[in-house]
């Protein structure tokens, strides 16, 4: 055993062993073949990110000058301003170029979104304990003096806050200070201008922006010059497309110029050749179709970085099906002997280390609470099926998995699609990668996602070709359209309001929910259940009201010429991607259930102990809750030891299914009024921690202000029947007869010993196959010894490189708040018997 | 009319899901209560007695500060206040009425063992059916000694086969030969313990001689030549962890056709449970010396190159 701290663990995961090797001064075996990505990684690893203000400044300058013009045109002009002026960089050792800000780890600002937080942020970001940022005092002054004042009264967040009805406001924000979230029915539209998104990258690499620009020009010339709609709507749209396509080409060409200049000064002949090659590639793409793997990678990278500069998309733009759209380039060059596996892997890893430097900066405290550990999810999707329903895995698929096994980095998120006929080799490699222990890849299940989206209106061809997007969602890049960030609903708060007649302990006597009566007077469980349901339904009502406002406000604040240029439907109808209704589009949104396990277990405890066994009265339960169980440990344990969610126990699972059903029924009835699919989702990011901070003690024995259960996972330590039971409880609680289902995120933690050796891999593969059979949406794993997490908490310096799975993404453990660290440690670890 | 086989009752002390180390695939283990052996190293002491019994884990107790339910309910006066404000159980006074366990909120006082029917066990086992289908797993009977409740065990296996479950059984072999021969035809895999070859030592450490065990092994092999049987030896430091002890076992089984052989490393995980039951743990040896299992395997491979040894 390598380390004293881990003596008790029989088996270490490869990640754990690597960290122990590093502590012992042994070099990674993969270091030699990966000098370039390692060198780039070392240049920023562990660095506190900086805020770069250039994007915010040029964007604001241009917007000041274009007031009164159509929004999409203003946006494109702002992008042109940025393209012409923003500093361009070429990093040492890098083969791919394109940054949105200064060297090292950095974040950029979007004042049009949440500029009213700027003052607060500049003050607090360097001090905040989770995911802090540095900012240059000169830049801070520029922001406060030049950027913030312009946006005052113009931001999306301010417009939203004043539009909320009096009954909705106190569930959303603190009524006296809208900068503070209530974490009850929490809007997320104000910290991202849309939900996660994936571009049609195939269009980028096959066609290029010059061709899209030319198409827009032709269409512009063909417009009916007398039509008011053509003049006032289509013309500005097409002009904006032309301007933005030229902007990204300009930006690429400035990199070519810089590369040429640097090549002229470079003494090292090898690097000089690389720079010359970079220059040639940047003149070619993304204007024109890519001809090589390297060109395709560069075209994709320019496009996603330009997207990031243009707009803050939730979780940043995902990478799409990289093993599909890159494969023809890879295959052609490999067959011609121009590219080998190592060279292709090097280019991929150049992209990963570039990605890791861009931090998705959330300046509002709420946004940051949702995304601890510098989270971003530019998920790379691999595997799955082709447009015509054949297995899609190829040689490149395996390169992505190999890179994840061998190059320890938490970006990008890797998303492996699986389906009933997924080849055994693929599942083995996926299982081996999972066993590495850093949480990659997450799995998305074609057998659930494809039929569900057919029911939602997709064609076979479209949904067979879906990409993973964000932490657990999917996109069809030419069919679905932008959706605003949606409400996160604290179901545990609804439970608290059922206990306290519409009030919450944290907010004292303020009535926030509905008055459903004093539960101490209830004589049947059904009365209590109805009270809970009334509160839950009231939350849904206000979530949908929020969404109604958001949908109608969003397109007045945001435009996305780049995203529109790449979308078939936007181009066809000359409509910006933010338009609330795009003909032929499918709008896939969701509302989020937080605290599912907490609520199920609490209701099960009340049902069994109070109304069935009469071991306790509800008055006794409430007395114990109000005391946060202090002096009532016996009551707490009586409540805890009932059937809980996550054990494949019908008693608890029936309650879970009823909660889910009430929510999907509400969605079925009302989401069509909104013109979007607002469906029930269970994907918390890290929000179950801040949502827990507003909820007092709950009848499942949970202490006040501690985290709620996450996603569709069980409450902490409540799942005592092993991992098969967790999957089956998920299955049992889903309402498969409704299409108003969205993603369910599922965490499973194994000890490395459980899956050790070839036999362990075989069993993990069969576990994944069963996950697929059960038509669950998503699953992800932490394969780690609890002792490692405890050691890392105690000695963060030594465990800087330890990557763990959070919620749809992986992050460095030491970057997380102590609350979230504890939360991870308390997730039940499943040992084999 | 005789009751259906699914109504036959027996006593189990645990049904555990997601077992990946006892038989093929992802399995569920039903632990049957009661064992004719008293192995000194037994890691499941709660498996030994045939009837449900009280267990007390003081670490889970909330202390008398918070709760005195057990103290109030115990009529024979077997529960006393200990110096750390927790119950001390006078096991000699305990009548095993088990009321205290029912009253205990924190499960510090619990009961090992409960009565169930064959149907109930298999319904529970089948709840993980989706996992067996993909992994080739199924039901494993363990114990205790499953054949200590022969009618129950045989009915479980027969009904499991009827439900197309893959079946395995772990046995110590100390049972009536007829019972073993009644159970074996319903098995896909038999896991058969041979612990010590020396009859006197076997009696010293397990309480019984090994003659019946060795004889039963030969009988079941002869009766069912094709049944996969893995003979297993828990390797216990100071008792059978030397080359001579293991060589004696492998010499014996090499003479019986078509057996696999596996050595299991001893672990002390069962130790706290002795305390819960108010019993002493008699074995004080530490864990196996590092590498000793590897050494023993090497020896076995040299001695019996044709023996199917589990790595």
PDB file of C-alpha atoms in Angstrom, chain A residues 167-322:
ATOM      1  CA  UNK A 167     -47.805  36.247  -5.326  1.00  0.00           C
ATOM      2  CA  UNK A 168     -44.925  34.906  -7.401  1.00  0.00           C
ATOM      3  CA  UNK A 169     -42.275  37.350  -6.231  1.00  0.00           C
ATOM      4  CA  UNK A 170     -41.824  36.103  -2.629  1.00  0.00           C
ATOM      5  CA  UNK A 171     -41.386  32.530  -3.852  1.00  0.00           C
ATOM      6  CA  UNK A 172     -38.710  33.765  -6.240  1.00  0.00           C
ATOM      7  CA  UNK A 173     -36.710  36.554  -4.656  1.00  0.00           C
ATOM      8  CA  UNK A 174     -36.475  38.235  -1.322  1.00  0.00           C
ATOM      9  CA  UNK A 175     -39.310  40.767  -1.689  1.00  0.00           C
ATOM     10  CA  UNK A 176     -37.116  43.625  -0.493  1.00  0.00           C
ATOM     11  CA  UNK A 177     -33.999  42.696  -2.434  1.00  0.00           C
ATOM     12  CA  UNK A 178     -34.397  40.953  -5.757  1.00  0.00           C
ATOM     13  CA  UNK A 179     -30.680  40.250  -5.874  1.00  0.00           C
ATOM     14  CA  UNK A 180     -31.312  37.567  -3.265  1.00  0.00           C
ATOM     15  CA  UNK A 181     -32.956  34.330  -4.289  1.00  0.00           C
ATOM     16  CA  UNK A 182     -35.426  32.577  -2.044  1.00  0.00           C
ATOM     17  CA  UNK A 183     -34.472  29.098  -3.321  1.00  0.00           C
ATOM     18  CA  UNK A 184     -38.110  28.074  -3.329  1.00  0.00           C
ATOM     19  CA  UNK A 185     -39.327  28.517  -6.904  1.00  0.00           C
ATOM     20  CA  UNK A 186     -36.016  29.633  -8.218  1.00  0.00           C
ATOM     21  CA  UNK A 187     -35.759  31.152 -11.682  1.00  0.00           C
ATOM     22  CA  UNK A 188     -32.536  30.380 -13.509  1.00  0.00           C
ATOM     23  CA  UNK A 189     -33.186  32.477 -16.605  1.00  0.00           C
ATOM     24  CA  UNK A 190     -31.291  35.428 -15.249  1.00  0.00           C
ATOM     25  CA  UNK A 191     -27.951  33.697 -14.981  1.00  0.00           C
ATOM     26  CA  UNK A 192     -27.901  32.286 -18.509  1.00  0.00           C
ATOM     27  CA  UNK A 193     -29.591  33.529 -21.629  1.00  0.00           C
ATOM     28  CA  UNK A 194     -30.805  30.095 -22.600  1.00  0.00           C
ATOM     29  CA  UNK A 195     -30.571  26.513 -21.541  1.00  0.00           C
ATOM     30  CA  UNK A 196     -27.643  24.431 -22.696  1.00  0.00           C
ATOM     31  CA  UNK A 197     -27.187  24.195 -26.428  1.00  0.00           C
ATOM     32  CA  UNK A 198     -25.344  22.292 -29.132  1.00  0.00           C
ATOM     33  CA  UNK A 199     -24.530  23.708 -32.553  1.00  0.00           C
ATOM     34  CA  UNK A 200     -24.703  21.769 -35.747  1.00  0.00           C
ATOM     35  CA  UNK A 201     -20.931  21.385 -35.837  1.00  0.00           C
ATOM     36  CA  UNK A 202     -21.154  19.165 -38.855  1.00  0.00           C
ATOM     37  CA  UNK A 203     -22.351  22.229 -40.758  1.00  0.00           C
ATOM     38  CA  UNK A 204     -19.369  24.166 -39.433  1.00  0.00           C
ATOM     39  CA  UNK A 205     -16.787  21.675 -40.621  1.00  0.00           C
ATOM     40  CA  UNK A 206     -18.476  20.643 -43.859  1.00  0.00           C
ATOM     41  CA  UNK A 207     -19.731  23.993 -45.040  1.00  0.00           C
ATOM     42  CA  UNK A 208     -18.065  26.887 -43.284  1.00  0.00           C
ATOM     43  CA  UNK A 209     -19.292  30.390 -42.527  1.00  0.00           C
ATOM     44  CA  UNK A 210     -18.461  31.902 -45.916  1.00  0.00           C
ATOM     45  CA  UNK A 211     -21.036  29.655 -47.494  1.00  0.00           C
ATOM     46  CA  UNK A 212     -23.647  30.552 -44.883  1.00  0.00           C
ATOM     47  CA  UNK A 213     -22.854  34.225 -45.446  1.00  0.00           C
ATOM     48  CA  UNK A 214     -23.259  33.804 -49.196  1.00  0.00           C
ATOM     49  CA  UNK A 215     -26.577  32.093 -48.708  1.00  0.00           C
ATOM     50  CA  UNK A 216     -27.752  35.018 -46.577  1.00  0.00           C
ATOM     51  CA  UNK A 217     -26.585  37.456 -49.271  1.00  0.00           C
ATOM     52  CA  UNK A 218     -28.511  35.637 -51.971  1.00  0.00           C
ATOM     53  CA  UNK A 219     -31.597  35.529 -49.814  1.00  0.00           C
ATOM     54  CA  UNK A 220     -31.239  39.217 -49.074  1.00  0.00           C
ATOM     55  CA  UNK A 221     -31.101  40.067 -52.755  1.00  0.00           C
ATOM     56  CA  UNK A 222     -34.161  37.952 -53.424  1.00  0.00           C
ATOM     57  CA  UNK A 223     -36.324  39.683 -50.807  1.00  0.00           C
ATOM     58  CA  UNK A 224     -39.479  41.391 -51.976  1.00  0.00           C
ATOM     59  CA  UNK A 225     -38.390  45.055 -51.699  1.00  0.00           C
ATOM     60  CA  UNK A 226     -41.943  46.250 -51.023  1.00  0.00           C
ATOM     61  CA  UNK A 227     -42.867  43.832 -48.263  1.00  0.00           C
ATOM     62  CA  UNK A 228     -42.919  45.394 -44.794  1.00  0.00           C
ATOM     63  CA  UNK A 229     -42.129  42.066 -43.142  1.00  0.00           C
ATOM     64  CA  UNK A 230     -39.208  41.465 -45.462  1.00  0.00           C
ATOM     65  CA  UNK A 231     -37.902  44.924 -44.803  1.00  0.00           C
ATOM     66  CA  UNK A 232     -38.456  45.043 -41.073  1.00  0.00           C
ATOM     67  CA  UNK A 233     -37.855  41.426 -39.993  1.00  0.00           C
ATOM     68  CA  UNK A 234     -36.083  39.346 -42.629  1.00  0.00           C
ATOM     69  CA  UNK A 235     -33.674  42.014 -43.831  1.00  0.00           C
ATOM     70  CA  UNK A 236     -32.178  42.778 -40.408  1.00  0.00           C
ATOM     71  CA  UNK A 237     -31.952  39.068 -39.682  1.00  0.00           C
ATOM     72  CA  UNK A 238     -30.065  38.321 -42.896  1.00  0.00           C
ATOM     73  CA  UNK A 239     -27.843  41.356 -42.498  1.00  0.00           C
ATOM     74  CA  UNK A 240     -26.996  40.223 -39.000  1.00  0.00           C
ATOM     75  CA  UNK A 241     -26.100  36.745 -40.265  1.00  0.00           C
ATOM     76  CA  UNK A 242     -23.780  38.252 -42.870  1.00  0.00           C
ATOM     77  CA  UNK A 243     -22.120  40.540 -40.342  1.00  0.00           C
ATOM     78  CA  UNK A 244     -21.619  37.810 -37.772  1.00  0.00           C
ATOM     79  CA  UNK A 245     -20.271  35.282 -40.298  1.00  0.00           C
ATOM     80  CA  UNK A 246     -17.787  37.905 -41.388  1.00  0.00           C
ATOM     81  CA  UNK A 247     -16.960  38.719 -37.794  1.00  0.00           C
ATOM     82  CA  UNK A 248     -15.905  35.182 -36.932  1.00  0.00           C
ATOM     83  CA  UNK A 249     -13.862  35.023 -40.160  1.00  0.00           C
ATOM     84  CA  UNK A 250     -12.200  38.323 -39.265  1.00  0.00           C
ATOM     85  CA  UNK A 251     -11.383  36.994 -35.833  1.00  0.00           C
ATOM     86  CA  UNK A 252      -9.874  33.829 -37.322  1.00  0.00           C
ATOM     87  CA  UNK A 253      -7.815  35.867 -39.792  1.00  0.00           C
ATOM     88  CA  UNK A 254      -6.405  38.017 -37.002  1.00  0.00           C
ATOM     89  CA  UNK A 255      -5.117  34.772 -35.470  1.00  0.00           C
ATOM     90  CA  UNK A 256      -3.567  33.876 -38.829  1.00  0.00           C
ATOM     91  CA  UNK A 257      -1.829  37.257 -38.921  1.00  0.00           C
ATOM     92  CA  UNK A 258      -0.535  36.807 -35.394  1.00  0.00           C
ATOM     93  CA  UNK A 259       0.677  33.283 -36.132  1.00  0.00           C
ATOM     94  CA  UNK A 260       2.544  34.529 -39.207  1.00  0.00           C
ATOM     95  CA  UNK A 261       4.137  37.282 -37.183  1.00  0.00           C
ATOM     96  CA  UNK A 262       5.132  34.932 -34.382  1.00  0.00           C
ATOM     97  CA  UNK A 263       6.507  32.436 -36.890  1.00  0.00           C
ATOM     98  CA  UNK A 264       8.750  35.162 -38.243  1.00  0.00           C
ATOM     99  CA  UNK A 265      10.215  35.710 -34.801  1.00  0.00           C
ATOM    100  CA  UNK A 266      10.368  32.071 -33.723  1.00  0.00           C
ATOM    101  CA  UNK A 267      13.846  30.527 -33.393  1.00  0.00           C
ATOM    102  CA  UNK A 268      12.785  26.939 -32.738  1.00  0.00           C
ATOM    103  CA  UNK A 269      12.205  25.467 -36.195  1.00  0.00           C
ATOM    104  CA  UNK A 270       9.671  22.979 -34.954  1.00  0.00           C
ATOM    105  CA  UNK A 271       7.502  25.598 -33.335  1.00  0.00           C
ATOM    106  CA  UNK A 272       7.985  27.869 -36.370  1.00  0.00           C
ATOM    107  CA  UNK A 273       6.543  25.161 -38.587  1.00  0.00           C
ATOM    108  CA  UNK A 274       3.638  24.716 -36.205  1.00  0.00           C
ATOM    109  CA  UNK A 275       2.914  28.435 -36.252  1.00  0.00           C
ATOM    110  CA  UNK A 276       2.998  28.528 -40.029  1.00  0.00           C
ATOM    111  CA  UNK A 277       0.590  25.661 -40.099  1.00  0.00           C
ATOM    112  CA  UNK A 278      -1.687  27.421 -37.583  1.00  0.00           C
ATOM    113  CA  UNK A 279      -1.673  30.509 -39.817  1.00  0.00           C
ATOM    114  CA  UNK A 280      -2.654  28.516 -42.880  1.00  0.00           C
ATOM    115  CA  UNK A 281      -5.416  26.716 -41.007  1.00  0.00           C
ATOM    116  CA  UNK A 282      -6.848  29.942 -39.574  1.00  0.00           C
ATOM    117  CA  UNK A 283      -7.072  31.427 -43.065  1.00  0.00           C
ATOM    118  CA  UNK A 284      -8.951  28.368 -44.227  1.00  0.00           C
ATOM    119  CA  UNK A 285     -11.405  27.748 -41.358  1.00  0.00           C
ATOM    120  CA  UNK A 286     -14.023  28.424 -40.181  1.00  0.00           C
ATOM    121  CA  UNK A 287     -14.663  30.336 -43.416  1.00  0.00           C
ATOM    122  CA  UNK A 288     -14.399  27.323 -45.676  1.00  0.00           C
ATOM    123  CA  UNK A 289     -14.955  23.575 -45.392  1.00  0.00           C
ATOM    124  CA  UNK A 290     -12.289  21.783 -43.362  1.00  0.00           C
ATOM    125  CA  UNK A 291      -9.984  19.470 -45.301  1.00  0.00           C
ATOM    126  CA  UNK A 292      -8.141  17.778 -42.447  1.00  0.00           C
ATOM    127  CA  UNK A 293      -8.726  16.588 -38.900  1.00  0.00           C
ATOM    128  CA  UNK A 294      -6.713  19.533 -37.595  1.00  0.00           C
ATOM    129  CA  UNK A 295      -8.747  22.011 -39.649  1.00  0.00           C
ATOM    130  CA  UNK A 296     -11.983  20.466 -38.469  1.00  0.00           C
ATOM    131  CA  UNK A 297     -10.865  20.703 -34.842  1.00  0.00           C
ATOM    132  CA  UNK A 298      -9.840  24.344 -35.314  1.00  0.00           C
ATOM    133  CA  UNK A 299     -13.116  25.235 -37.060  1.00  0.00           C
ATOM    134  CA  UNK A 300     -15.079  23.657 -34.231  1.00  0.00           C
ATOM    135  CA  UNK A 301     -12.986  25.418 -31.587  1.00  0.00           C
ATOM    136  CA  UNK A 302     -13.337  28.849 -33.194  1.00  0.00           C
ATOM    137  CA  UNK A 303     -17.075  28.328 -33.400  1.00  0.00           C
ATOM    138  CA  UNK A 304     -17.575  27.318 -29.827  1.00  0.00           C
ATOM    139  CA  UNK A 305     -15.339  30.109 -28.538  1.00  0.00           C
ATOM    140  CA  UNK A 306     -17.154  32.633 -30.667  1.00  0.00           C
ATOM    141  CA  UNK A 307     -20.392  31.320 -29.201  1.00  0.00           C
ATOM    142  CA  UNK A 308     -19.081  31.845 -25.714  1.00  0.00           C
ATOM    143  CA  UNK A 309     -18.134  35.407 -26.548  1.00  0.00           C
ATOM    144  CA  UNK A 310     -21.460  36.081 -28.156  1.00  0.00           C
ATOM    145  CA  UNK A 311     -23.714  34.722 -25.495  1.00  0.00           C
ATOM    146  CA  UNK A 312     -23.856  33.100 -22.108  1.00  0.00           C
ATOM    147  CA  UNK A 313     -25.560  29.840 -22.813  1.00  0.00           C
ATOM    148  CA  UNK A 314     -26.390  27.674 -19.846  1.00  0.00           C
ATOM    149  CA  UNK A 315     -23.481  25.286 -19.166  1.00  0.00           C
ATOM    150  CA  UNK A 316     -21.759  26.703 -22.293  1.00  0.00           C
ATOM    151  CA  UNK A 317     -22.091  25.244 -25.755  1.00  0.00           C
ATOM    152  CA  UNK A 318     -21.687  21.488 -25.805  1.00  0.00           C
ATOM    153  CA  UNK A 319     -19.413  19.792 -28.305  1.00  0.00           C
ATOM    154  CA  UNK A 320     -21.941  17.546 -29.976  1.00  0.00           C
ATOM    155  CA  UNK A 321     -21.172  14.150 -31.458  1.00  0.00           C
ATOM    156  CA  UNK A 322     -17.480  14.609 -31.993  1.00  0.00           C
TER     157      UNK A 322
END
